[in-house]
Coordinates of C-alpha atoms in Angstrom, one line a residue:
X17 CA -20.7 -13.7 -10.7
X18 CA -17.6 -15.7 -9.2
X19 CA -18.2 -18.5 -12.0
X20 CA -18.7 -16.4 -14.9
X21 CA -15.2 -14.6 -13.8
X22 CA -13.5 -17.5 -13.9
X23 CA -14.9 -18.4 -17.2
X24 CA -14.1 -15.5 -18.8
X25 CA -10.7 -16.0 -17.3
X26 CA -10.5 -19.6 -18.7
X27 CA -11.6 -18.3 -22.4
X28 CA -9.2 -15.5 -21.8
X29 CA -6.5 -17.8 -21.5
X30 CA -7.3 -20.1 -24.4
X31 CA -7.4 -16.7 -27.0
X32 CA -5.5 -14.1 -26.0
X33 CA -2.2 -16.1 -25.4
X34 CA -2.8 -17.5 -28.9
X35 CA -3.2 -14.1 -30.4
X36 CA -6.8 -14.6 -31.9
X37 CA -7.7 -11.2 -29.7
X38 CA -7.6 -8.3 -32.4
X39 CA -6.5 -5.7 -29.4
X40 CA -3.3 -5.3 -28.4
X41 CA -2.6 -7.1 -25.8
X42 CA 0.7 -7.7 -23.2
X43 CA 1.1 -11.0 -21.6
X44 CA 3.4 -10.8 -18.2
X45 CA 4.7 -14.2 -17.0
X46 CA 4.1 -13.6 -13.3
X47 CA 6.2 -15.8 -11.0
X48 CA 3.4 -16.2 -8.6
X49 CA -0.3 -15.7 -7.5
X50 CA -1.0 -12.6 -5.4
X51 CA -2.4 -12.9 -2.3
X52 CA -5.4 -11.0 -2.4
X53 CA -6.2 -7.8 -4.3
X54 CA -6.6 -5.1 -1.4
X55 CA -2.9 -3.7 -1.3
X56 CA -3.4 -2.6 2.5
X57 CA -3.4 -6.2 3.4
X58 CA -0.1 -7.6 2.2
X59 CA 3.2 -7.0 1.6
X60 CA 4.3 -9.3 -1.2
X61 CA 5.5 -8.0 -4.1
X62 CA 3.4 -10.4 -6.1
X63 CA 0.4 -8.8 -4.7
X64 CA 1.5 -5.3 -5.7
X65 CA 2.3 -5.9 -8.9
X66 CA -1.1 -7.1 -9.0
X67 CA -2.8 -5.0 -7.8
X68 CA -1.1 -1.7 -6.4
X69 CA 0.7 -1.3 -10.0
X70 CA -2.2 -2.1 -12.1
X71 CA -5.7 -1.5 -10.9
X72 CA -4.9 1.9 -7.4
X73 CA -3.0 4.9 -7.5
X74 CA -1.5 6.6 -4.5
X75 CA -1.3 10.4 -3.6
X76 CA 1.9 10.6 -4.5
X77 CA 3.8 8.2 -7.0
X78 CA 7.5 7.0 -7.8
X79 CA 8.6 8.9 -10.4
X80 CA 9.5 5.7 -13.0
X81 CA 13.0 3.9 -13.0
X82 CA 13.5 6.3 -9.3
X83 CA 12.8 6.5 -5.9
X84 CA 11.7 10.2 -6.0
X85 CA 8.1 10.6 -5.4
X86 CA 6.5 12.8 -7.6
X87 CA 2.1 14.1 -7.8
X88 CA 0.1 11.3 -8.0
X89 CA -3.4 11.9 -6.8
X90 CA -2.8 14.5 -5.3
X91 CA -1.1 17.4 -7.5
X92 CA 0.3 19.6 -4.9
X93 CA 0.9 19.4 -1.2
X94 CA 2.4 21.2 1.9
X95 CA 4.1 21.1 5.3
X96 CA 3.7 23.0 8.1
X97 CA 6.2 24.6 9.8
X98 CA 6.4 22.5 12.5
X99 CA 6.4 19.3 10.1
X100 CA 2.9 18.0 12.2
X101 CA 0.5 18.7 9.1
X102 CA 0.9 17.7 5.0
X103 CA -2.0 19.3 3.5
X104 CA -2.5 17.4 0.1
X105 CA -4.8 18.9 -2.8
X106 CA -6.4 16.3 -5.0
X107 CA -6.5 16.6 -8.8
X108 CA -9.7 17.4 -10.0
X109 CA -12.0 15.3 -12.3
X110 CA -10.0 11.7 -11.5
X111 CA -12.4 8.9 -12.7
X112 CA -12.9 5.1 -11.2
X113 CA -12.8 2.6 -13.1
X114 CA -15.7 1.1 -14.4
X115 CA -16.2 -2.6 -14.5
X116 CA -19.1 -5.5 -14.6
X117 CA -19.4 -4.8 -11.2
X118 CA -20.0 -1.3 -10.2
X119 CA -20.3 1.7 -12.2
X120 CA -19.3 4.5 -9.9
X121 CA -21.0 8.1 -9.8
X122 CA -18.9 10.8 -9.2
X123 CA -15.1 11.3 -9.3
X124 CA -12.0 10.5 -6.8
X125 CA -13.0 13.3 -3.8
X126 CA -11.4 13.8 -0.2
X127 CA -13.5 10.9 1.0
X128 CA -11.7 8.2 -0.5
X129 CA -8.8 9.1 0.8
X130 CA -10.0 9.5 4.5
X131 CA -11.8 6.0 4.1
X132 CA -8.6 4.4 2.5
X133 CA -7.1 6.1 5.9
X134 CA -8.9 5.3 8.2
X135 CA -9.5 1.4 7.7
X136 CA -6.1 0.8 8.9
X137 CA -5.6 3.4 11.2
X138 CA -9.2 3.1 13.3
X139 CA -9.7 -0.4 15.0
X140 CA -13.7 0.2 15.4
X141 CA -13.7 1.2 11.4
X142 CA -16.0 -0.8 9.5
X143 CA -13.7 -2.2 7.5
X144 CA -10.9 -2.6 9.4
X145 CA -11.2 -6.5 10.1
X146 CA -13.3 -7.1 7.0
X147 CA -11.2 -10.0 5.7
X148 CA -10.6 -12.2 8.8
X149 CA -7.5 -13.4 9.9
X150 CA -5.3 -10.9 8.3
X151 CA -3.8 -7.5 9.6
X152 CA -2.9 -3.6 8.2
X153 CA 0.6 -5.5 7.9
X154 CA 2.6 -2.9 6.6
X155 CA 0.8 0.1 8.1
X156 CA 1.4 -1.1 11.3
X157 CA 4.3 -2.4 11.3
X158 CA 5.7 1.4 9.9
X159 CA 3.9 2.4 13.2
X160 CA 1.4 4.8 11.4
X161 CA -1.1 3.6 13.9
X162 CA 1.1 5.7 16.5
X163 CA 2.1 8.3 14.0
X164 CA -1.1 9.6 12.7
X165 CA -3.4 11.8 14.9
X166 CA -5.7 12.4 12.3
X167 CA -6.7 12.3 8.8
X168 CA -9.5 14.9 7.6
X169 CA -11.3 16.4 4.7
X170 CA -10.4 20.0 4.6
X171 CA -13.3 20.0 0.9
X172 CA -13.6 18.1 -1.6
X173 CA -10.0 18.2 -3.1
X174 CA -8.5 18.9 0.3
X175 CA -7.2 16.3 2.7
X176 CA -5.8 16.9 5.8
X177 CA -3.0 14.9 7.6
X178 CA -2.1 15.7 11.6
X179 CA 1.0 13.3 12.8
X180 CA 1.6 13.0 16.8
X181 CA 5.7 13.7 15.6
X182 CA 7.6 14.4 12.4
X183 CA 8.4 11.5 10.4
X184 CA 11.4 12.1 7.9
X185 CA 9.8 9.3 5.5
X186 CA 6.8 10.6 5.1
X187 CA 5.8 11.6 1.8
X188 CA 7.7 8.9 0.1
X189 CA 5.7 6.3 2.2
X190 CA 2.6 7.2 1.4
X191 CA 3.5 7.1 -2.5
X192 CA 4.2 2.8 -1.3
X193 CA 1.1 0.3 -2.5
X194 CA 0.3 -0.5 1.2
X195 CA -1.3 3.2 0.4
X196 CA -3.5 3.0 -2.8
X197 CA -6.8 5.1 -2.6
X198 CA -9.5 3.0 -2.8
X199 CA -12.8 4.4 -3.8
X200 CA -15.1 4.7 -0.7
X201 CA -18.4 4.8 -3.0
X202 CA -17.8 0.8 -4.6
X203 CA -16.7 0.2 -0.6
X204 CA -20.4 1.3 1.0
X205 CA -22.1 -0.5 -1.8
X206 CA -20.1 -3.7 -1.1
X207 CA -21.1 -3.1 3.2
X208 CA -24.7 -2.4 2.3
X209 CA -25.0 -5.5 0.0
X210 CA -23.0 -7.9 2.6
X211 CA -20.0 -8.3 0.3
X212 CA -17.7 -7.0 1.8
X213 CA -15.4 -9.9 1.0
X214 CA -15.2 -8.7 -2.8
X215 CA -13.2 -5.6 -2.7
X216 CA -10.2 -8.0 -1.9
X217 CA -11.4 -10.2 -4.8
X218 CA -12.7 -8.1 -7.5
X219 CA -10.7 -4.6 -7.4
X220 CA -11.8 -1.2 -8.5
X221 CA -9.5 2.1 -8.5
X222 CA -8.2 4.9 -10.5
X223 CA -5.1 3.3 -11.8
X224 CA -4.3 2.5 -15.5
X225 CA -5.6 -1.0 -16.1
X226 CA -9.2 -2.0 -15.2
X227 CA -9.4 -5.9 -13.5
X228 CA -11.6 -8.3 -15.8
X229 CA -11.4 -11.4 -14.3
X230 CA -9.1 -13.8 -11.9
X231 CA -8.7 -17.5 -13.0
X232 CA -6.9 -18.7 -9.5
X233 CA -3.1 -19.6 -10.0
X234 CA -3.4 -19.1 -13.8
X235 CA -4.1 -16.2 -15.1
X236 CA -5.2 -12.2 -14.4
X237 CA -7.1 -10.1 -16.9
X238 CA -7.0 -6.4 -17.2
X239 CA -8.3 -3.9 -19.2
X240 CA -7.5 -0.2 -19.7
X241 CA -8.9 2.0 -18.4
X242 CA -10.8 4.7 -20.8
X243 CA -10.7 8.0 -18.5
X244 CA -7.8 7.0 -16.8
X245 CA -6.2 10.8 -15.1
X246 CA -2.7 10.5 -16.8
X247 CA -4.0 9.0 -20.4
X248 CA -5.2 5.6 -21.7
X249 CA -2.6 3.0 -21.8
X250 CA -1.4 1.9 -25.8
X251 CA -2.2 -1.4 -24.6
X252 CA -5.5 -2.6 -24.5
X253 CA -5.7 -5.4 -22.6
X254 CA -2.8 -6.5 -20.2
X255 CA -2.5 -10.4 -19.0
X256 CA -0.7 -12.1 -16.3
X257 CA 0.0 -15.2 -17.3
X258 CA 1.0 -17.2 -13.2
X259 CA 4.1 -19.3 -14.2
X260 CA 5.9 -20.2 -11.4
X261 CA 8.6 -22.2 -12.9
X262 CA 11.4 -20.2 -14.2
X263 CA 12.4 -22.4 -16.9
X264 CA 9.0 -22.6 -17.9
X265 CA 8.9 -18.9 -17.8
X266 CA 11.5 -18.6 -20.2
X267 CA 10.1 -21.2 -22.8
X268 CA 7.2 -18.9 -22.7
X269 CA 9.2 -16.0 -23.4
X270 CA 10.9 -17.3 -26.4
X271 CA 8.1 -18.8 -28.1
X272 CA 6.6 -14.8 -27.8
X273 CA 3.7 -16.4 -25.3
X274 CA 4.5 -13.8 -23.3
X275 CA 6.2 -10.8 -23.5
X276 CA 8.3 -9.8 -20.0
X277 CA 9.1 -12.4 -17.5
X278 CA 11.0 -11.5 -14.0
X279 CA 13.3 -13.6 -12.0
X280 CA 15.2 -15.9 -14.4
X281 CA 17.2 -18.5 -13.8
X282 CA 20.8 -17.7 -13.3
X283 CA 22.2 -19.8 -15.1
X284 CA 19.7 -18.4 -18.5
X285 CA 20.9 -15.3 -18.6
X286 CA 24.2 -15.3 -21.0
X287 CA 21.8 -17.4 -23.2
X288 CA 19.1 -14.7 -22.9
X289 CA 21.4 -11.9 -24.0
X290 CA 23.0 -13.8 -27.1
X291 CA 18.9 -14.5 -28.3
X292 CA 18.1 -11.8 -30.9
X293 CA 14.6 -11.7 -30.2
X294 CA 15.0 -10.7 -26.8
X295 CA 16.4 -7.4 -24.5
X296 CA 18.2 -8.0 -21.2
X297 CA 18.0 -5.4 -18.8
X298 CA 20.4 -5.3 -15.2
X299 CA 20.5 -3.4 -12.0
X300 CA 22.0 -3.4 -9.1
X301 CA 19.0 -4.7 -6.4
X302 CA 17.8 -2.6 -4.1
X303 CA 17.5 -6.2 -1.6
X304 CA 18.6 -8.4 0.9
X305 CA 17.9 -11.8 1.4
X306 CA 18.2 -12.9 5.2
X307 CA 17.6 -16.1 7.2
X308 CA 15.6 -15.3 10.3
X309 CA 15.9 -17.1 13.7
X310 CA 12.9 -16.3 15.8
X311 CA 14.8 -15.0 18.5
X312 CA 11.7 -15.7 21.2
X313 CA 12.5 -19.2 21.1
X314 CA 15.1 -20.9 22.8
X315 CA 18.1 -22.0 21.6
X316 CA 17.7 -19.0 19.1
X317 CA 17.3 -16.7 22.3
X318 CA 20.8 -16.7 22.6
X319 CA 22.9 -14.2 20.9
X320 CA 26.4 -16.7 20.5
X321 CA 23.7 -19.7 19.2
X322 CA 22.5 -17.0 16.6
X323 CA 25.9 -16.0 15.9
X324 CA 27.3 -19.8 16.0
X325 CA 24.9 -20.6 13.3
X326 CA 26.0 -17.3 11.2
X327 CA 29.7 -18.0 11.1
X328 CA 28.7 -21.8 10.0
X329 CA 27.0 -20.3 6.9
X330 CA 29.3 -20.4 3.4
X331 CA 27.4 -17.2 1.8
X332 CA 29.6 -17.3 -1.1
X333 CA 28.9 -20.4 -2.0
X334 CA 24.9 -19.7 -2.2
X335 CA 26.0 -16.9 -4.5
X336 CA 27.8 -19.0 -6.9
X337 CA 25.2 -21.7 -6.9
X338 CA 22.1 -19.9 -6.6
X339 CA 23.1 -16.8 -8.3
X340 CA 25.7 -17.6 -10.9
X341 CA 27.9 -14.4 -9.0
X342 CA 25.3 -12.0 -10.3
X343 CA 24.8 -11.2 -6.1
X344 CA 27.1 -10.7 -3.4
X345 CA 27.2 -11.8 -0.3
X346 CA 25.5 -9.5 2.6
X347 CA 26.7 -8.0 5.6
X348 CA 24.1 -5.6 7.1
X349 CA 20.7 -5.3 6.2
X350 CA 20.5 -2.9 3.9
X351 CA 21.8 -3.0 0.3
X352 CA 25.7 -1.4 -0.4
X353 CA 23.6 1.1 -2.8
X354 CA 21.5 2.8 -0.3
X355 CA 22.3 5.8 1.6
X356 CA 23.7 5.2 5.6
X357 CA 24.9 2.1 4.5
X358 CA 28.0 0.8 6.9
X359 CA 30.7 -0.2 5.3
X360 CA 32.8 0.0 8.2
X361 CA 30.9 -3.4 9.9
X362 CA 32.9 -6.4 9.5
X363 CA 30.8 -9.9 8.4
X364 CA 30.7 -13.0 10.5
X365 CA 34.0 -15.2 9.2
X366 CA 32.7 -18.3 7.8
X367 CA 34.5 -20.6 10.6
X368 CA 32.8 -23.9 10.9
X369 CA 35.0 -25.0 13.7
X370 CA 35.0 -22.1 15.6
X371 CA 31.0 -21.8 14.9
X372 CA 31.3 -25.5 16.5
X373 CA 32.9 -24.9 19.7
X374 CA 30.6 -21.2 20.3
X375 CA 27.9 -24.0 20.2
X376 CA 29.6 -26.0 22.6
X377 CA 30.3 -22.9 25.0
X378 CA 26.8 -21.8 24.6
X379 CA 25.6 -25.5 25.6
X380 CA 24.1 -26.3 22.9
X381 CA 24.4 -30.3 21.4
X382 CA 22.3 -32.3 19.3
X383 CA 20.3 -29.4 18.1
X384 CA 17.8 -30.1 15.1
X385 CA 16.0 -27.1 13.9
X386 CA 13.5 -26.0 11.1
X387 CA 14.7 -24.0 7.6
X388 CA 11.7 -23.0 6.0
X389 CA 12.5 -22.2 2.2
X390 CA 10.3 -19.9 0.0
X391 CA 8.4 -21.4 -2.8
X392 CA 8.7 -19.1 -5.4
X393 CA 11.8 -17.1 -7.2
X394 CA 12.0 -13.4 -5.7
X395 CA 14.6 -11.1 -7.0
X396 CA 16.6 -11.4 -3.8
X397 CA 16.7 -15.1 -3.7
X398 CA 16.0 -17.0 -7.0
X399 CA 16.0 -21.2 -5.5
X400 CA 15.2 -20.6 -1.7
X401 CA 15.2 -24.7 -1.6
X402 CA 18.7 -24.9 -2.9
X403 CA 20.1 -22.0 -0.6
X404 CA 18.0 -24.0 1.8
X405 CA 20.1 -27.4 0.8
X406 CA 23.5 -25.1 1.3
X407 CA 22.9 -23.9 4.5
X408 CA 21.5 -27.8 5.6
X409 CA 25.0 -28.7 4.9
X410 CA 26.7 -26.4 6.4
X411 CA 25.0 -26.6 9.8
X412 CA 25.1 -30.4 9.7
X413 CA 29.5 -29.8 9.7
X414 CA 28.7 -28.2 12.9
X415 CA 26.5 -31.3 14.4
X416 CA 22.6 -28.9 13.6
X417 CA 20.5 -31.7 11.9
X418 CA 18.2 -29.8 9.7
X419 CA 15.0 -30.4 8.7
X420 CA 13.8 -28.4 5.3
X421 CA 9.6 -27.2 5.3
X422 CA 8.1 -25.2 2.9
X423 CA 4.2 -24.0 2.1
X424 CA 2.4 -22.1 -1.0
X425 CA 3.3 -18.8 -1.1
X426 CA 0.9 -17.1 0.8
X427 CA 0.4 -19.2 3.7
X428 CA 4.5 -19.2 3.9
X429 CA 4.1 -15.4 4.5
X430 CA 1.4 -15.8 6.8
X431 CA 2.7 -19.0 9.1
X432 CA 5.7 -17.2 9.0
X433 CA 4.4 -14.2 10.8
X434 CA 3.3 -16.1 13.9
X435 CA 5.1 -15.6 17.1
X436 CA 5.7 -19.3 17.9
X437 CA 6.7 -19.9 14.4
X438 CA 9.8 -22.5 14.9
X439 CA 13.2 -22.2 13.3
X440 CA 14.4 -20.0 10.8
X441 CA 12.8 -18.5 7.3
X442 CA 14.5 -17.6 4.3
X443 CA 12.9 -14.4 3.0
X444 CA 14.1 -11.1 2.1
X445 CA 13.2 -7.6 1.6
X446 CA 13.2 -5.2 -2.0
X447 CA 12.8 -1.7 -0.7
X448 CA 9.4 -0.2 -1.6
X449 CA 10.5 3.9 -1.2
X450 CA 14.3 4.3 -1.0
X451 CA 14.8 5.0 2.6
X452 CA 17.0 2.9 4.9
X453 CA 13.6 3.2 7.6
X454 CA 12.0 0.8 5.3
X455 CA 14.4 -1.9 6.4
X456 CA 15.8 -1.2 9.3
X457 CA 12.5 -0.1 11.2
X458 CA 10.1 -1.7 8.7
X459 CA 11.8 -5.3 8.9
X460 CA 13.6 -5.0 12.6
X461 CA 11.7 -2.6 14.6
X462 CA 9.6 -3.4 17.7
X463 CA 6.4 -2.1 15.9
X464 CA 6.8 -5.0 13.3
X465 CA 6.7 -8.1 15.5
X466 CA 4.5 -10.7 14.3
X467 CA 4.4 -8.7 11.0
X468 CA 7.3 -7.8 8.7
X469 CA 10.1 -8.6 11.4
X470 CA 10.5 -12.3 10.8
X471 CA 13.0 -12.5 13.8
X472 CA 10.0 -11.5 16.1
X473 CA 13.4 -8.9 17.2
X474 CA 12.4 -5.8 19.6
X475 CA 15.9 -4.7 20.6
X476 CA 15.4 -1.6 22.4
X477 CA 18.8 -0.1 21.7
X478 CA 18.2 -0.9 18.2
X479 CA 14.1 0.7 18.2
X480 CA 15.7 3.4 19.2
X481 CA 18.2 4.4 16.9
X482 CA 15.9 4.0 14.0
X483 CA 12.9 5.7 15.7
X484 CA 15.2 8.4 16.4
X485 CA 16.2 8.6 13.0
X486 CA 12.3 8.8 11.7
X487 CA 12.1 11.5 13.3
X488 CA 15.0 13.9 12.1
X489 CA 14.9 15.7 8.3
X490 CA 18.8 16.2 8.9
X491 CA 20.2 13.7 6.8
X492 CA 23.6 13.4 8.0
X493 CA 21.9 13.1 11.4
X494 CA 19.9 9.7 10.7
X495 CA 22.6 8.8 8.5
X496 CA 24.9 8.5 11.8
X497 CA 21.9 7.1 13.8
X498 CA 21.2 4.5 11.0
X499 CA 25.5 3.4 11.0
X500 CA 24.9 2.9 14.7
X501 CA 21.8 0.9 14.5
X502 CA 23.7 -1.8 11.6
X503 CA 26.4 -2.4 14.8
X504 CA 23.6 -3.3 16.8
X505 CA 22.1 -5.7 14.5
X506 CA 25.3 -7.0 13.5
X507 CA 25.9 -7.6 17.7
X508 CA 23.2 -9.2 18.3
X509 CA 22.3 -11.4 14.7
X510 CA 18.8 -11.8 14.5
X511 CA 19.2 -12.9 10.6
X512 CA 21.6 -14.3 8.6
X513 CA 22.5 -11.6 6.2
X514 CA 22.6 -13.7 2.5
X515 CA 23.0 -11.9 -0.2
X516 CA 22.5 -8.4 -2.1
X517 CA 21.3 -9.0 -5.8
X518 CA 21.5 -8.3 -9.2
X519 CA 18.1 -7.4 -10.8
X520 CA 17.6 -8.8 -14.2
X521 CA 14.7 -8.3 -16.7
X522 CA 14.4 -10.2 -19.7
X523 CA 11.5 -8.9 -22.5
X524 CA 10.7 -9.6 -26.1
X525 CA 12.1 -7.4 -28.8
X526 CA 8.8 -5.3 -29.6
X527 CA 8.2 -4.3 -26.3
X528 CA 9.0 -0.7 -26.0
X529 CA 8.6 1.9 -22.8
X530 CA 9.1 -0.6 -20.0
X531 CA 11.2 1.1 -17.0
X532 CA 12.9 -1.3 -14.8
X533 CA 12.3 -0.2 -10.8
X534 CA 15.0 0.0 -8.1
X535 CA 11.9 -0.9 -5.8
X536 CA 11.8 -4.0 -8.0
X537 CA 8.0 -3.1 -9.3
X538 CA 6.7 -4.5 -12.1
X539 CA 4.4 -1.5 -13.5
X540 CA 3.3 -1.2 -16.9
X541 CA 2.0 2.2 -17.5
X542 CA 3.3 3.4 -20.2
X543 CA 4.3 0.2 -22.1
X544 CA 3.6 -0.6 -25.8
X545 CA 4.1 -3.0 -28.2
X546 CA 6.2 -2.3 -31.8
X547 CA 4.2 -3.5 -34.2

């Protein structure tokens, strides 16, 4: 089966992209390859795009071009009093996806949902260790694992959710990928035939586009899918074409090999917006992009070493070079356009000399360190090696020798995790649901370490705060608690804030419905092509 999907993925690539197919079909220059294809695994936006976006639904999506979530799955749902219990009802007569590999029986029920669940949540579930080596990454490190008592089927349309507190965030996280419904039938088939392996390799869901085939680090095939709940896509068959050089991205683009591209090249832009053939769309990123010191290992235990190296970094000069000025430098960990933001914190000066001597006073000399730089374009930081060069520079005017290391993109992620990972890693953060909890609790609290929270950080003061703050519906309330925890981060530096920036989406002419995402998704539901 394996070869015959990469041969189909091979002949895909030699056909479609040269327009013999007769069905209408979109090519997306991906920047990278995903990780896997099971969105509870992962974090990446690579790897929702494609998979989360393409192939699962949620019970509850973003509306498009929003952070509002809106019926997915599930068409209605309610709270109890007490805000312990969200009681979602399912909408009836949701069909899989049929594929080469399974042909499922009977329509999306409450058991999908409980199974999708309960994998992450239970540690003696079946599945929840089914692909070694990996964890329920962002589940856990949201701290649903402490959050959720229970998950139940109520009937067939009726699912059940009991939480050990309130949790502000709630509904909007489960609309996130990390939560796509996965369809428990395929999944006992897969157990009872000893492939359990596959459901991360060969996907099956209710979302709009079907997976075909997987050609690795080249190209993705989808379908769409017939009976999908919310109407069959115009397009028939969706590609993503894995580019990884943005230049070469572009080329593609205006030869019409492919249709949408993310991530340009700064300095492309102006050149993108003169072309006729082509639309330009901009919005303000809902991002940061941070260097993280793992603050378990010494010298990057010590607050005034962390804050030494901060001051030592010229963030406007990454902006100019990386970003053309279409970012700004960052300050706190959140982006300027999200709610609780603190405007009031003051940055680190850029003070080489004075970065110098808190070195001195901390008794640090001669240090040499680790910058590990990010091998593919994200929205938040478009050439992690040269940001990576920058900042070499810049410590080496304080006497830090620097030594630049990079890997393929996923193992980058997953090295990265490790506890005893040494030096620091550029990385960064789009927010996946609009609430300040997803960076400041998602990224930097306690329940993250060794996950999301690069800085392997687990400030009490700081867990706290944003804890606190999950568990309050007042707004103004975890507004204040979220100002307070930004002071604490700023104190005590785990990252190098970088840079907040610009999102910018360049497509071909005829392609008509796309909705640029504030979470940075690339989704295309709803997408056609002029003819």
């Amino acid at each position: 089966m394996k070869r015959k999907l990469i041969f189909a993925a091979a002949l895909m690539a030699a056909t479609v992209l040269s327009g013999a197919a007769s069905a209408k079909t979109f090519v997306y220059c991906s920047e990278g390859s995903p990780e896997g294809f099971d969105p509870g695994l992962y974090t990446a936006g690579t790897t929702f795009d494609a998979a989360a976006h393409t192939v699962y639904n949620r019970l509850l999506e973003f509306k498009p071009g929003t952070t509002e979530a809106i019926p997915g799955l599930a068409e209605s749902w309610e709270i109890s009093d007490d805000g312990l219990q969200y009681t979602f009802k399912l909408r009836p007569g949701v069909k899989f996806q049929t594929t080469e590999f399974f042909t499922p029986t009977r329509d999306l029920n409450a058991d999908d949902v409980v199974f999708s669940y309960e994998r992450q949540l239970k540690a003696d579930h079946p599945w929840n260790k089914y692909v070694p080596g990996t964890a329920w990454e962002y589940f856990n490190g949201m701290g649903f694992p402490d959050l959720i008592a229970s998950v139940e089927k109520v009937d067939d349309l009726t699912v059940k959710f009991t939480l050990k507190q309130k949790e502000a965030p709630f509904l909007a996280n489960v609309a996130m990928p990390f939560a796509s419904i996965m369809s428990k039938e395929y999944a006992d088939k897969l157990e009872a035939d000893g492939k359990m392996n596959q459901l991360n390799q060969m996907p099956l869901g209710t979302g709009p586009f079907a997976f075909v085939a997987y050609q690795q680090d080249a190209a993705i095939r989808y379908k769409a899918h017939p009976d999908y709940w919310n109407g069959k896509q115009k397009i028939d068959d969706l590609v993503f074409a894995i580019t990884t050089d943005a230049a070469v991205r572009y080329q593609k683009l205006k030869a019409g090999e492919c249709h949408l591209m993310p991530y340009p090249n700064a300095a492309d832009v102006e050149a993108m917006k003169a072309d006729p053939a082509l639309t330009v769309m901009e919005q303000e990123g809902l991002n940061v992009a941070y260097l993280a010191y793992n603050t378990t290992q010494a010298p990057f235990d010590k607050v005034e070493v962390r804050k030494a190296l901060n001051m030592a970094i010229n963030k406007q000069a990454i902006v100019d070079s990386v970003f053309q000025g279409q970012a700004t430098p960052a300050k706190n960990p959140i982006p300027p356009t999200m709610w609780s933001y603190n405007d009031a914190i003051e940055d680190d000066k850029y003070d080489p000399e004075a970065a110098k001597k808190m070195l001195e006073d901390a008794g640090v000399s001669g240090l040499s360190m680790k910058v590990w730089a990010m091998p593919v374009a994200r929205p938040y930081m478009l050439n992690a090696r040269r940001a990576a060069e920058l900042i070499q520079s810049d410590f080496d005017k304080i006497g830090v020798k620097v030594e630049i290391v990079s890997y393929e993109w996923a193992e980058y992620l997953d090295r990265s995790k490790a506890k005893d990972r040494d030096g620091a890693v550029i990385l960064g953060w789009t927010g996946d649901n609009g609430d300040p909890d997803n960076f400041l609790h998602t990224l930097l609290g306690c329940d993250a370490v060794g996950g999301n929270n690069r800085a392997q950080w687990c400030n009490e003061e700081f867990d706290k705060l944003v804890v606190q703050a999950k568990t309050t519906s007042d707004q103004a309330e975890r507004t204040k608690l979220y100002e307070e925890a930004q002071v604490v981060f700023k104190r005590e530096a785990p990252w190098a804030t970088l840079d907040h920036s610009l999102s910018v989406v360049p497509m071909r002419k005829e392609v008509q419905g796309f909705v640029q995402s504030p979470l940075g998704d690339f989704a295309f539901d709803g997408v056609d092509l002029a003819e």
